[in-house]
C-alpha positions as a printed NumPy array, in Angstrom:
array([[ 47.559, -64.68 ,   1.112],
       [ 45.133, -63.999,   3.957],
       [ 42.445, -66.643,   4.819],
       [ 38.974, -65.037,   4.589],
       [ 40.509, -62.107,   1.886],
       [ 36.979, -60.467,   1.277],
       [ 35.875, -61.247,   4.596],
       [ 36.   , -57.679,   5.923],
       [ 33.528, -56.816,   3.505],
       [ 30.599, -59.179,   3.902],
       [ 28.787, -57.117,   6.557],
       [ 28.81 , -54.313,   4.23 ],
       [ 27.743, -56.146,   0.95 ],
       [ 25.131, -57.902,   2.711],
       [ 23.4  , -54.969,   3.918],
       [ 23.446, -53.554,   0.107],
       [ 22.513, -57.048,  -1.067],
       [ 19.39 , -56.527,   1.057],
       [ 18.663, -52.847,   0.206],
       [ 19.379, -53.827,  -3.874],
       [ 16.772, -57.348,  -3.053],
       [ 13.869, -54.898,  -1.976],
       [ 13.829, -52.947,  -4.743],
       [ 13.23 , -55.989,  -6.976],
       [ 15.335, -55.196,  -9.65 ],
       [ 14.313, -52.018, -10.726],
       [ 15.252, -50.906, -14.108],
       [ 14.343, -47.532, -15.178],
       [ 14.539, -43.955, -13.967],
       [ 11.091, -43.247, -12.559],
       [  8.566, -40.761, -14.029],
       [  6.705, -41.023, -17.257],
       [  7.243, -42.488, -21.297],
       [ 10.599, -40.03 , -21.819],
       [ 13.792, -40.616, -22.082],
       [ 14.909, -43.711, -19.741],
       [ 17.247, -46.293, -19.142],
       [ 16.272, -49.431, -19.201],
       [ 18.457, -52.458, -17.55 ],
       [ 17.96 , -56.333, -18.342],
       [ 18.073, -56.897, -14.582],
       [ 19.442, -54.943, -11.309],
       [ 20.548, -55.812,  -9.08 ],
       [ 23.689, -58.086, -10.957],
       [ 26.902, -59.749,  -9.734],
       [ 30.628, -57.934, -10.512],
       [ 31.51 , -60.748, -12.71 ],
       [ 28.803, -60.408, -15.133],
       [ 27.601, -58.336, -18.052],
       [ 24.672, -56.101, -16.983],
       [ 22.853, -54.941, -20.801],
       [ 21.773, -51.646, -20.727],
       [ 19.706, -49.321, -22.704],
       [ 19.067, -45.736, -22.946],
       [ 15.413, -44.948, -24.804],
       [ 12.791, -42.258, -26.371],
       [ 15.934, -39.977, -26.897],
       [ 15.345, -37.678, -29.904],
       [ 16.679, -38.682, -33.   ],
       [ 19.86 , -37.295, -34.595],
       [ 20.879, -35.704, -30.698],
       [ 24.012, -36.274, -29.384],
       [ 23.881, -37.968, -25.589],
       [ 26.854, -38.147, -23.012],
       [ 26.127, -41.009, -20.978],
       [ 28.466, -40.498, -17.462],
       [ 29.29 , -42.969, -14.918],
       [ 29.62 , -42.535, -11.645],
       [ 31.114, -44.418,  -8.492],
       [ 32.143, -43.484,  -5.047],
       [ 34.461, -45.791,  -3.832],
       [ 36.719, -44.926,  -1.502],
       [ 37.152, -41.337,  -4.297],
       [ 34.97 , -40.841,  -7.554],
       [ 35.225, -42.925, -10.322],
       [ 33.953, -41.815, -13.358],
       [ 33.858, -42.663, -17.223],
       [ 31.908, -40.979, -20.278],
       [ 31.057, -41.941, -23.721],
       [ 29.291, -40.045, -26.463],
       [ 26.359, -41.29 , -28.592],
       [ 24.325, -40.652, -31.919],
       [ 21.1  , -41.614, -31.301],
       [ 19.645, -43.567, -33.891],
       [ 16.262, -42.826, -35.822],
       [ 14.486, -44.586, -33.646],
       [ 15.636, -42.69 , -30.429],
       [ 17.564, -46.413, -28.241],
       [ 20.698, -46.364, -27.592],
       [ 21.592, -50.086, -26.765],
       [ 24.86 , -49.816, -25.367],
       [ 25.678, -53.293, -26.168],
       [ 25.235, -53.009, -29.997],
       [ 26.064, -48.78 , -30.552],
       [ 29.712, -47.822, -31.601],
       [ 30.103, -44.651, -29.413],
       [ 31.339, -41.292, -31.13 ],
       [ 33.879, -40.331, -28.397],
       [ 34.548, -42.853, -25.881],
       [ 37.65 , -44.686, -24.142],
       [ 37.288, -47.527, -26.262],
       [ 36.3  , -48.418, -29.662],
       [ 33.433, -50.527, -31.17 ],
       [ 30.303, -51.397, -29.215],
       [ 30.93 , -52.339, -25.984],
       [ 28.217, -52.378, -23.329],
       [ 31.179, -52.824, -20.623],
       [ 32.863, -50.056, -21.661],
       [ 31.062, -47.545, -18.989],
       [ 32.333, -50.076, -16.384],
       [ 35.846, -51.321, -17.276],
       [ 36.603, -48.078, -18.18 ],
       [ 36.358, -45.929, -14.918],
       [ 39.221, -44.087, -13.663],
       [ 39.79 , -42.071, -10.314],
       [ 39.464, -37.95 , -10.183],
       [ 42.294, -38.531,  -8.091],
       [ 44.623, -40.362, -10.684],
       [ 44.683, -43.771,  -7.542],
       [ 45.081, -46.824, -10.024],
       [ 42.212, -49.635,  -9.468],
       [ 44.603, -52.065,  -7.406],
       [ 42.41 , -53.656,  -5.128],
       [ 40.798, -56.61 ,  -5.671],
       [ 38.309, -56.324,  -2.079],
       [ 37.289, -52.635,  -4.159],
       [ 36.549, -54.083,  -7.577],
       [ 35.695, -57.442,  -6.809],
       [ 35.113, -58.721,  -3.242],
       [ 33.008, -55.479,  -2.493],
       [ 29.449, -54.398,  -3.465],
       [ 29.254, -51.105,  -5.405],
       [ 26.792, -48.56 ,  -6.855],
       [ 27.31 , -47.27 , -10.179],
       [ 25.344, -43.807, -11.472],
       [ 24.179, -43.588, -15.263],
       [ 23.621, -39.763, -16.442],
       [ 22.218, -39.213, -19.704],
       [ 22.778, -35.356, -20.488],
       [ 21.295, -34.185, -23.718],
       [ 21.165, -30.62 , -25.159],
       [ 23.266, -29.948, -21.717],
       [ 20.513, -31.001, -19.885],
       [ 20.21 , -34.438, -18.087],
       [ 17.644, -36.558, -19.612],
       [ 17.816, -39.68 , -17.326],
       [ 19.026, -40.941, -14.617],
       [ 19.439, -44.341, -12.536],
       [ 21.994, -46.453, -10.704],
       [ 23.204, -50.208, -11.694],
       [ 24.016, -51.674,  -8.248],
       [ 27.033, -54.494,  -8.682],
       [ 26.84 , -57.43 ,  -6.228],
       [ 30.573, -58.167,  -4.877],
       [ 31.967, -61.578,  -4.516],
       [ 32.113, -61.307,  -0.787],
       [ 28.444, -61.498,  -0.517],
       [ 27.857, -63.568,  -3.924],
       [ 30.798, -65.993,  -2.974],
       [ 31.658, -66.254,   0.614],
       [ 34.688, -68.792,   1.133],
       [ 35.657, -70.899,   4.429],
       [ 39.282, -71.452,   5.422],
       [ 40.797, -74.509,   5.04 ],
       [ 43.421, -76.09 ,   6.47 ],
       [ 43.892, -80.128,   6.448],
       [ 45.511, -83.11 ,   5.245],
       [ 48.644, -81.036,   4.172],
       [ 46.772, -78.007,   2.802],
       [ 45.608, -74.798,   2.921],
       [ 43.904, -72.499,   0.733],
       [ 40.456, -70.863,   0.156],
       [ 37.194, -72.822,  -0.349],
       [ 34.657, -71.509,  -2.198],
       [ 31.437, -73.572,  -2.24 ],
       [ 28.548, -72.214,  -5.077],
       [ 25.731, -70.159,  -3.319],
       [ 23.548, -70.795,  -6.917],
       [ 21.601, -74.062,  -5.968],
       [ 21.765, -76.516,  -8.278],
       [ 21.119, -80.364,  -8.485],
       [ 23.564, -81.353, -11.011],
       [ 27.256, -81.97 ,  -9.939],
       [ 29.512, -79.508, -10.652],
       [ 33.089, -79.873, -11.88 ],
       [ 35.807, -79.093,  -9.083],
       [ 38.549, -76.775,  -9.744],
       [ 41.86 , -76.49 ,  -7.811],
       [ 43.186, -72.845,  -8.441],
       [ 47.1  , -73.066,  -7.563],
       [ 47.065, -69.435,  -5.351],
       [ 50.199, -67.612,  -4.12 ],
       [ 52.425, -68.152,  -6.748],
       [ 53.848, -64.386,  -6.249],
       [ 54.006, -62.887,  -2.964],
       [ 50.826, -60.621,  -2.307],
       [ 48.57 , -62.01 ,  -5.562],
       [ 45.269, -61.49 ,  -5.018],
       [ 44.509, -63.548,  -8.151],
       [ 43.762, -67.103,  -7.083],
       [ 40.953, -66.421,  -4.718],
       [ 40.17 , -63.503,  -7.087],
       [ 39.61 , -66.026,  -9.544],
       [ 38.834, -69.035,  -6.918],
       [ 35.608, -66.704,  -6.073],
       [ 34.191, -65.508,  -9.599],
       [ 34.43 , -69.553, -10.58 ],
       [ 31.952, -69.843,  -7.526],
       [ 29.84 , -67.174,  -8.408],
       [ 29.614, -69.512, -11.338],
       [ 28.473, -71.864, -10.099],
       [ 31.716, -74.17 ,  -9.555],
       [ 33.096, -74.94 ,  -6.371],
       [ 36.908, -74.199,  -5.923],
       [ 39.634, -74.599,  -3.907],
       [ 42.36 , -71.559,  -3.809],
       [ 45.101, -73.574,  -2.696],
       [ 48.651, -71.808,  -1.078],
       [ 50.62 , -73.244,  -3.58 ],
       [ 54.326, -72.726,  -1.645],
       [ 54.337, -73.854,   2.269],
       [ 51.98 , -74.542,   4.873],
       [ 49.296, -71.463,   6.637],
       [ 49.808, -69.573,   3.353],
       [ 53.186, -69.017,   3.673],
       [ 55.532, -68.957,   0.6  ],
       [ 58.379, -71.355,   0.364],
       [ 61.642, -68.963,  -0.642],
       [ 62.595, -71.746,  -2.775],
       [ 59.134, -71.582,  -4.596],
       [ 59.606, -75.463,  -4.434],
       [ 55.544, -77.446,  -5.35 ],
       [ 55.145, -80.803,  -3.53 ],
       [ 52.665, -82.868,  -6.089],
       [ 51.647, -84.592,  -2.788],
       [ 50.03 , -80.872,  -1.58 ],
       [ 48.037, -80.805,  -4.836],
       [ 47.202, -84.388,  -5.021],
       [ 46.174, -83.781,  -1.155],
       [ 43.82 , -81.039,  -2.326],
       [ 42.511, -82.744,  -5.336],
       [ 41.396, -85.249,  -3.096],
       [ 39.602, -82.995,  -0.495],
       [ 37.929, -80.963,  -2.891],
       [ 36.972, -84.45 ,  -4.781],
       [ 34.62 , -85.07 ,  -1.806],
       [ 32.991, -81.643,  -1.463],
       [ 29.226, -82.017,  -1.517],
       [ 27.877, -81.304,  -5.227],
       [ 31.633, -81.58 ,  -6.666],
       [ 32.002, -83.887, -10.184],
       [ 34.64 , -86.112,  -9.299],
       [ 34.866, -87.294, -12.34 ],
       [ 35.809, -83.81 , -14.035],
       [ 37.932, -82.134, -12.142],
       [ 40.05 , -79.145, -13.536],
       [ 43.372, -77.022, -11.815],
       [ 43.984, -73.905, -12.935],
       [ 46.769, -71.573, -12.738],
       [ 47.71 , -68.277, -14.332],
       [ 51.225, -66.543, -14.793],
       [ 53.607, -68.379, -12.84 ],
       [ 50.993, -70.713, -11.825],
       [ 50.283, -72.093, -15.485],
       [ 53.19 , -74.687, -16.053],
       [ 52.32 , -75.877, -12.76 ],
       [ 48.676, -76.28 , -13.371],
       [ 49.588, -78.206, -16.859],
       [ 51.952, -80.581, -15.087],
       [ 49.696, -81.484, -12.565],
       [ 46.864, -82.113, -15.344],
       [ 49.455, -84.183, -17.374],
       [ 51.02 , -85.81 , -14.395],
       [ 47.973, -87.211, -13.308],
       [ 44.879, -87.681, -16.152],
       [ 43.703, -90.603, -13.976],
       [ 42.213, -87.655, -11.532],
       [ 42.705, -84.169, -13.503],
       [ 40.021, -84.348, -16.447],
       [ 41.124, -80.832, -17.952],
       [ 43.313, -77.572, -17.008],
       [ 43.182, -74.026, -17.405],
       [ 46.755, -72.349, -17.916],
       [ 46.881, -68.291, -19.432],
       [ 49.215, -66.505, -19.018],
       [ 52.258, -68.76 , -18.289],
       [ 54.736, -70.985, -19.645],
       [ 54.283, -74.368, -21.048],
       [ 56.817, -75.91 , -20.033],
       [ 57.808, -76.678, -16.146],
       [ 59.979, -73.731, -15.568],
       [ 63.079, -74.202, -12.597],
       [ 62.369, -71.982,  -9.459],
       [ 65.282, -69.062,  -9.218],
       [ 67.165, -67.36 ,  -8.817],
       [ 68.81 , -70.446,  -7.04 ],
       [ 68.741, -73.398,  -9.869],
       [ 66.026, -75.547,  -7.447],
       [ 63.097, -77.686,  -8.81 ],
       [ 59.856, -76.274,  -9.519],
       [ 58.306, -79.497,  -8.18 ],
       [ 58.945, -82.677,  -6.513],
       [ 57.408, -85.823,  -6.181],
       [ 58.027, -87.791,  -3.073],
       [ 60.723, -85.234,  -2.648],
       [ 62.436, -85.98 ,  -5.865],
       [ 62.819, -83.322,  -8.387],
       [ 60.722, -83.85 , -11.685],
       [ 62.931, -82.201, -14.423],
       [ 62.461, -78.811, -15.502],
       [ 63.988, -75.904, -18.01 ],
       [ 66.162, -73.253, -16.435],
       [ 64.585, -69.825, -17.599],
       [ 62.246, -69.08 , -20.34 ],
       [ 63.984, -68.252, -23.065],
       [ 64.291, -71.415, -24.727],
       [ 60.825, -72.566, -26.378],
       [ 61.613, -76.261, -28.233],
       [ 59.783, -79.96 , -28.198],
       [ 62.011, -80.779, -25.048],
       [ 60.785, -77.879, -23.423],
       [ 56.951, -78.214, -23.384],
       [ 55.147, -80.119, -21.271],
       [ 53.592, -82.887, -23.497],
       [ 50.277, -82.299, -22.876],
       [ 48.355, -84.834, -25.118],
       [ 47.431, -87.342, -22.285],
       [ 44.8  , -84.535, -20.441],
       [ 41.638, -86.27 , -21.728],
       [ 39.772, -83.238, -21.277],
       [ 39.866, -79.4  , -22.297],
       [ 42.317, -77.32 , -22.003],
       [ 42.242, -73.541, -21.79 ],
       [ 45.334, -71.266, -22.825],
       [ 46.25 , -68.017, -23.907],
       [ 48.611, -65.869, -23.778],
       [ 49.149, -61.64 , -24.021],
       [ 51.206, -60.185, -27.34 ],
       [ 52.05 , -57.051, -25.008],
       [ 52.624, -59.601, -21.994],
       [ 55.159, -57.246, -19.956],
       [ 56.352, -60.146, -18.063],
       [ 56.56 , -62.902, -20.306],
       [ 57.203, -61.422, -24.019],
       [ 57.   , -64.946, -25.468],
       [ 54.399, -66.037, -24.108],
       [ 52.699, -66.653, -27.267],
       [ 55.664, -68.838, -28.727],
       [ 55.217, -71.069, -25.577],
       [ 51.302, -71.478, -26.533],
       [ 52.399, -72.066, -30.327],
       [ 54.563, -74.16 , -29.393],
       [ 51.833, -76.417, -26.931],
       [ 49.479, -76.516, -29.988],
       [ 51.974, -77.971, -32.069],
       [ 52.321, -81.281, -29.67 ],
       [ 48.338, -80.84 , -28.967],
       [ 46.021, -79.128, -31.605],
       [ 43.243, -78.024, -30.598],
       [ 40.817, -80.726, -29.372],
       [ 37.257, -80.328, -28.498],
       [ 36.462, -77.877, -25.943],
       [ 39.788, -76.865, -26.251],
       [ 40.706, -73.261, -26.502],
       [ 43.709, -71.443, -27.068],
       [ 43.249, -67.822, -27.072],
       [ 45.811, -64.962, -28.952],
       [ 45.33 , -61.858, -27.169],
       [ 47.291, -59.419, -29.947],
       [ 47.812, -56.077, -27.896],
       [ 46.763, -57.553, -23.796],
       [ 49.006, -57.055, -21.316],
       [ 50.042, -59.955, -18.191],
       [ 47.027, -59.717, -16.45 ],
       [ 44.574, -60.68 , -18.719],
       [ 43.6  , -63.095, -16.843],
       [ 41.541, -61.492, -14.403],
       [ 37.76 , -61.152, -14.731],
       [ 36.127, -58.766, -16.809],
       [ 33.911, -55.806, -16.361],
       [ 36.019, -53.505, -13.553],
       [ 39.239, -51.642, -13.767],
       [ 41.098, -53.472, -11.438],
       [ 44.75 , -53.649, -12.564],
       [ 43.43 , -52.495, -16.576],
       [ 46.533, -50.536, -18.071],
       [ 46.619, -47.262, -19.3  ],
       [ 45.565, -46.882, -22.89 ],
       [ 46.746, -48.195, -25.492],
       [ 46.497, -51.733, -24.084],
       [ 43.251, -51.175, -21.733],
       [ 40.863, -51.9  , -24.261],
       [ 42.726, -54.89 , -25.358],
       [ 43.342, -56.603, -21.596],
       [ 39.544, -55.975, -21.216],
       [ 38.49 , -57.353, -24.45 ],
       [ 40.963, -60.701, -23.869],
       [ 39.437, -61.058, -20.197],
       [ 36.01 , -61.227, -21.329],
       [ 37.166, -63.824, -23.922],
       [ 38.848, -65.747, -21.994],
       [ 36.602, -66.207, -19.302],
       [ 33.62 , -67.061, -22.116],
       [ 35.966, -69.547, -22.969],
       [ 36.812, -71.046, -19.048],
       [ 33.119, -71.332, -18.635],
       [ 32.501, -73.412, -21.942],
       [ 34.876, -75.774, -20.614],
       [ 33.154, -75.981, -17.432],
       [ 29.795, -76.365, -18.314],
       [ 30.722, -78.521, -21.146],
       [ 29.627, -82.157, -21.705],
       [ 32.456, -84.624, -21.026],
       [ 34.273, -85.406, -23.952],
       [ 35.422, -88.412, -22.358],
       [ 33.096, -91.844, -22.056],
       [ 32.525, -92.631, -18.444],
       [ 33.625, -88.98 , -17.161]])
């Protein structure tokens, strides 16, 4: 992966970040007592909810609500109301009459916009790293009612990240921009575990827009280059545990790794491996069990360049297979996709971790029926969403899943002394 990925697009979302800052967070369409939306706040980050409302609509009407954004082409999504008898439309808590998805869902507007042009959301410096502007239309009776535009701060300005390359390593860091006195737990995402994933400092940046510094480390070879044999040195994590242990406002007494898809078995070995440093681990989407590197039978990792032993495929889900994952004193966070393209037992692996460790305090362990693979990512944008039937799902399993990675953060220690 690139050092400085949403770098490109600072300049850009700082300007915006400035324009969005004088406006103080306006909220409502201007003009008088009629119909209006009304926002919670505004400006608000990509990786958070924004909780919208639409009200002094007349009762019984019918209202489109349309959403709008120019990125690169148009991007647009619609849902249908009833307005209720007392004329608010709270689009967190109203089950639309025609809309992309089903149930309420205040999201929906967001995750749910596709392209005029049919372009897929693939890119992670579009929905994610860059700031955007999103239009609400309310048209009632054919005739627009209200009007306003939610303005989405992007990681690159909410999360900037400095290059890092010492001791051993190299990888992303991202150090919180959100002041706050209390120490922070530490995570170590385990990046470039496929060639081109944008996920680790995807997910290395929304932890710091969190509030939690993280470390996107190049999992495979120095500079960010992948090692063909897809071979993980413990002493490159252990050497970036270590760096990130000393990182001004960093908990070094709860520090997590986390790794998704290919990334998970490794995460889980390093949290088992070492529970003298790793306090708790983060795994969805992968095995869990320590999976051989192909297609040449090679280790997965070593330590001190010996192999530790590992299972040749994924097939085969059994006791001797699974990491033994009791020792990590604190949470753990799994899950796993029942549409998972890539990995179709995915959930058998995760049954078959809770059967060596139930579910412990702060644990979580989270079935995602109908999700697809990437479920992983953060919520509220399209970026790399199926196509219907499973959209709605992968949405609904992201925004669970990352509820559930931040209660394990911000968590107390549920170990004495840590």
């Amino acid at each position: 992966m690139r050092r400085g990925r949403f770098g490109t697009l600072a300049v850009l979302g700082a300007a915006l970040f400035a324009v969005v800052a004088l406006l103080g967070g306006c909220s409502a369409s201007s003009g008088a007592a009629g119909p209006r939306f009304v926002l919670d706040q505004n400006p608000t980050g990509v990786w958070e909810p924004v909780h919208i409302r639409l009200v002094a609509l007349p009762p019984g009407e019918r209202v489109a609500i349309t959403a709008t954004a120019r990125v690169g082409a148009v991007w647009s999504s619609r849902a249908v109301y009833i307005v209720p008898p007392d004329g608010v439309v709270d689009l967190d808590r109203a089950t639309p009459a025609d809309a992309p998805w089903t149930g309420a869902d205040g999201m929906g507007l967001f995750w749910s916009l596709r392209s005029a042009s049919g372009a897929a959301a693939t890119s992670d410096e579009t929905w994610g790293g860059a700031s955007i502007a999103v239009r609400l239309d309310a048209v009632v009776g054919g005739r627009r009612a209200a009007t306003t535009t939610v303005q989405r701060i992007g990681l690159a300005t909410a999360a900037p990240s400095r290059a890092v390359y010492e001791d051993g390593i190299s990888g992303d860091y991202f150090a919180p921009t959100v002041g706050s006195e209390a120490l922070r737990p530490g995570v170590v995402v385990l990046d470039g575990t496929d060639p081109g994933s944008s996920s680790g400092v995807l997910i290395a940046s929304t932890l710091s827009a969190l509030g939690y510094p993280a470390l996107a480390l190049s999992t495979y070879g120095p500079s960010g280059a992948l090692d063909p044999r897809r071979i993980f040195p413990a002493e490159r994590f252990l050497a970036a545990l270590d760096w990130l242990r000393t990182q001004p406002g960093v908990d070094d007494q709860r520090m997590f790794v986390l790794g998704t898809s290919r990334g998970a078995p490794l995460a889980l070995w390093a949290a088992a491996a070492y529970p003298g440093t790793v306090y708790g681990a983060i795994a969805p989407g992968g095995t869990t069990g320590l999976i051989c590197a192909s297609p040449v039978p090679s280790p997965a990792v070593t330590v001190d360049g010996d192999w530790v032993p590992c299972t040749p495929g994924t097939r085969v889900v059994s006791p001797a297979t699974v990491l033994d994952l009791r020792g990590i004193p604190g949470p753990v966070v799994l899950g796993c996709a029942g549409a998972d393209e890539q990995l179709d037992n995915g959930c058998e692996w995760m049954d078959a971790a809770a059967r060596i460790r139930p579910a412990r305090e702060g644990d979580a362990y989270l079935r995602a029926a109908d999700a697809t693979h990437l479920f992983f990512l953060p919520p509220y944008t399209p970026l790399d969403l199926p196509p219907a039937p499973h959209a709605q799902a992968t949405e609904d399993a992201r925004a669970a899943l990352w509820r559930a990675i931040e209660e394990a953060l911000a968590g107390p220690s549920v170990v004495p002394g840590r």
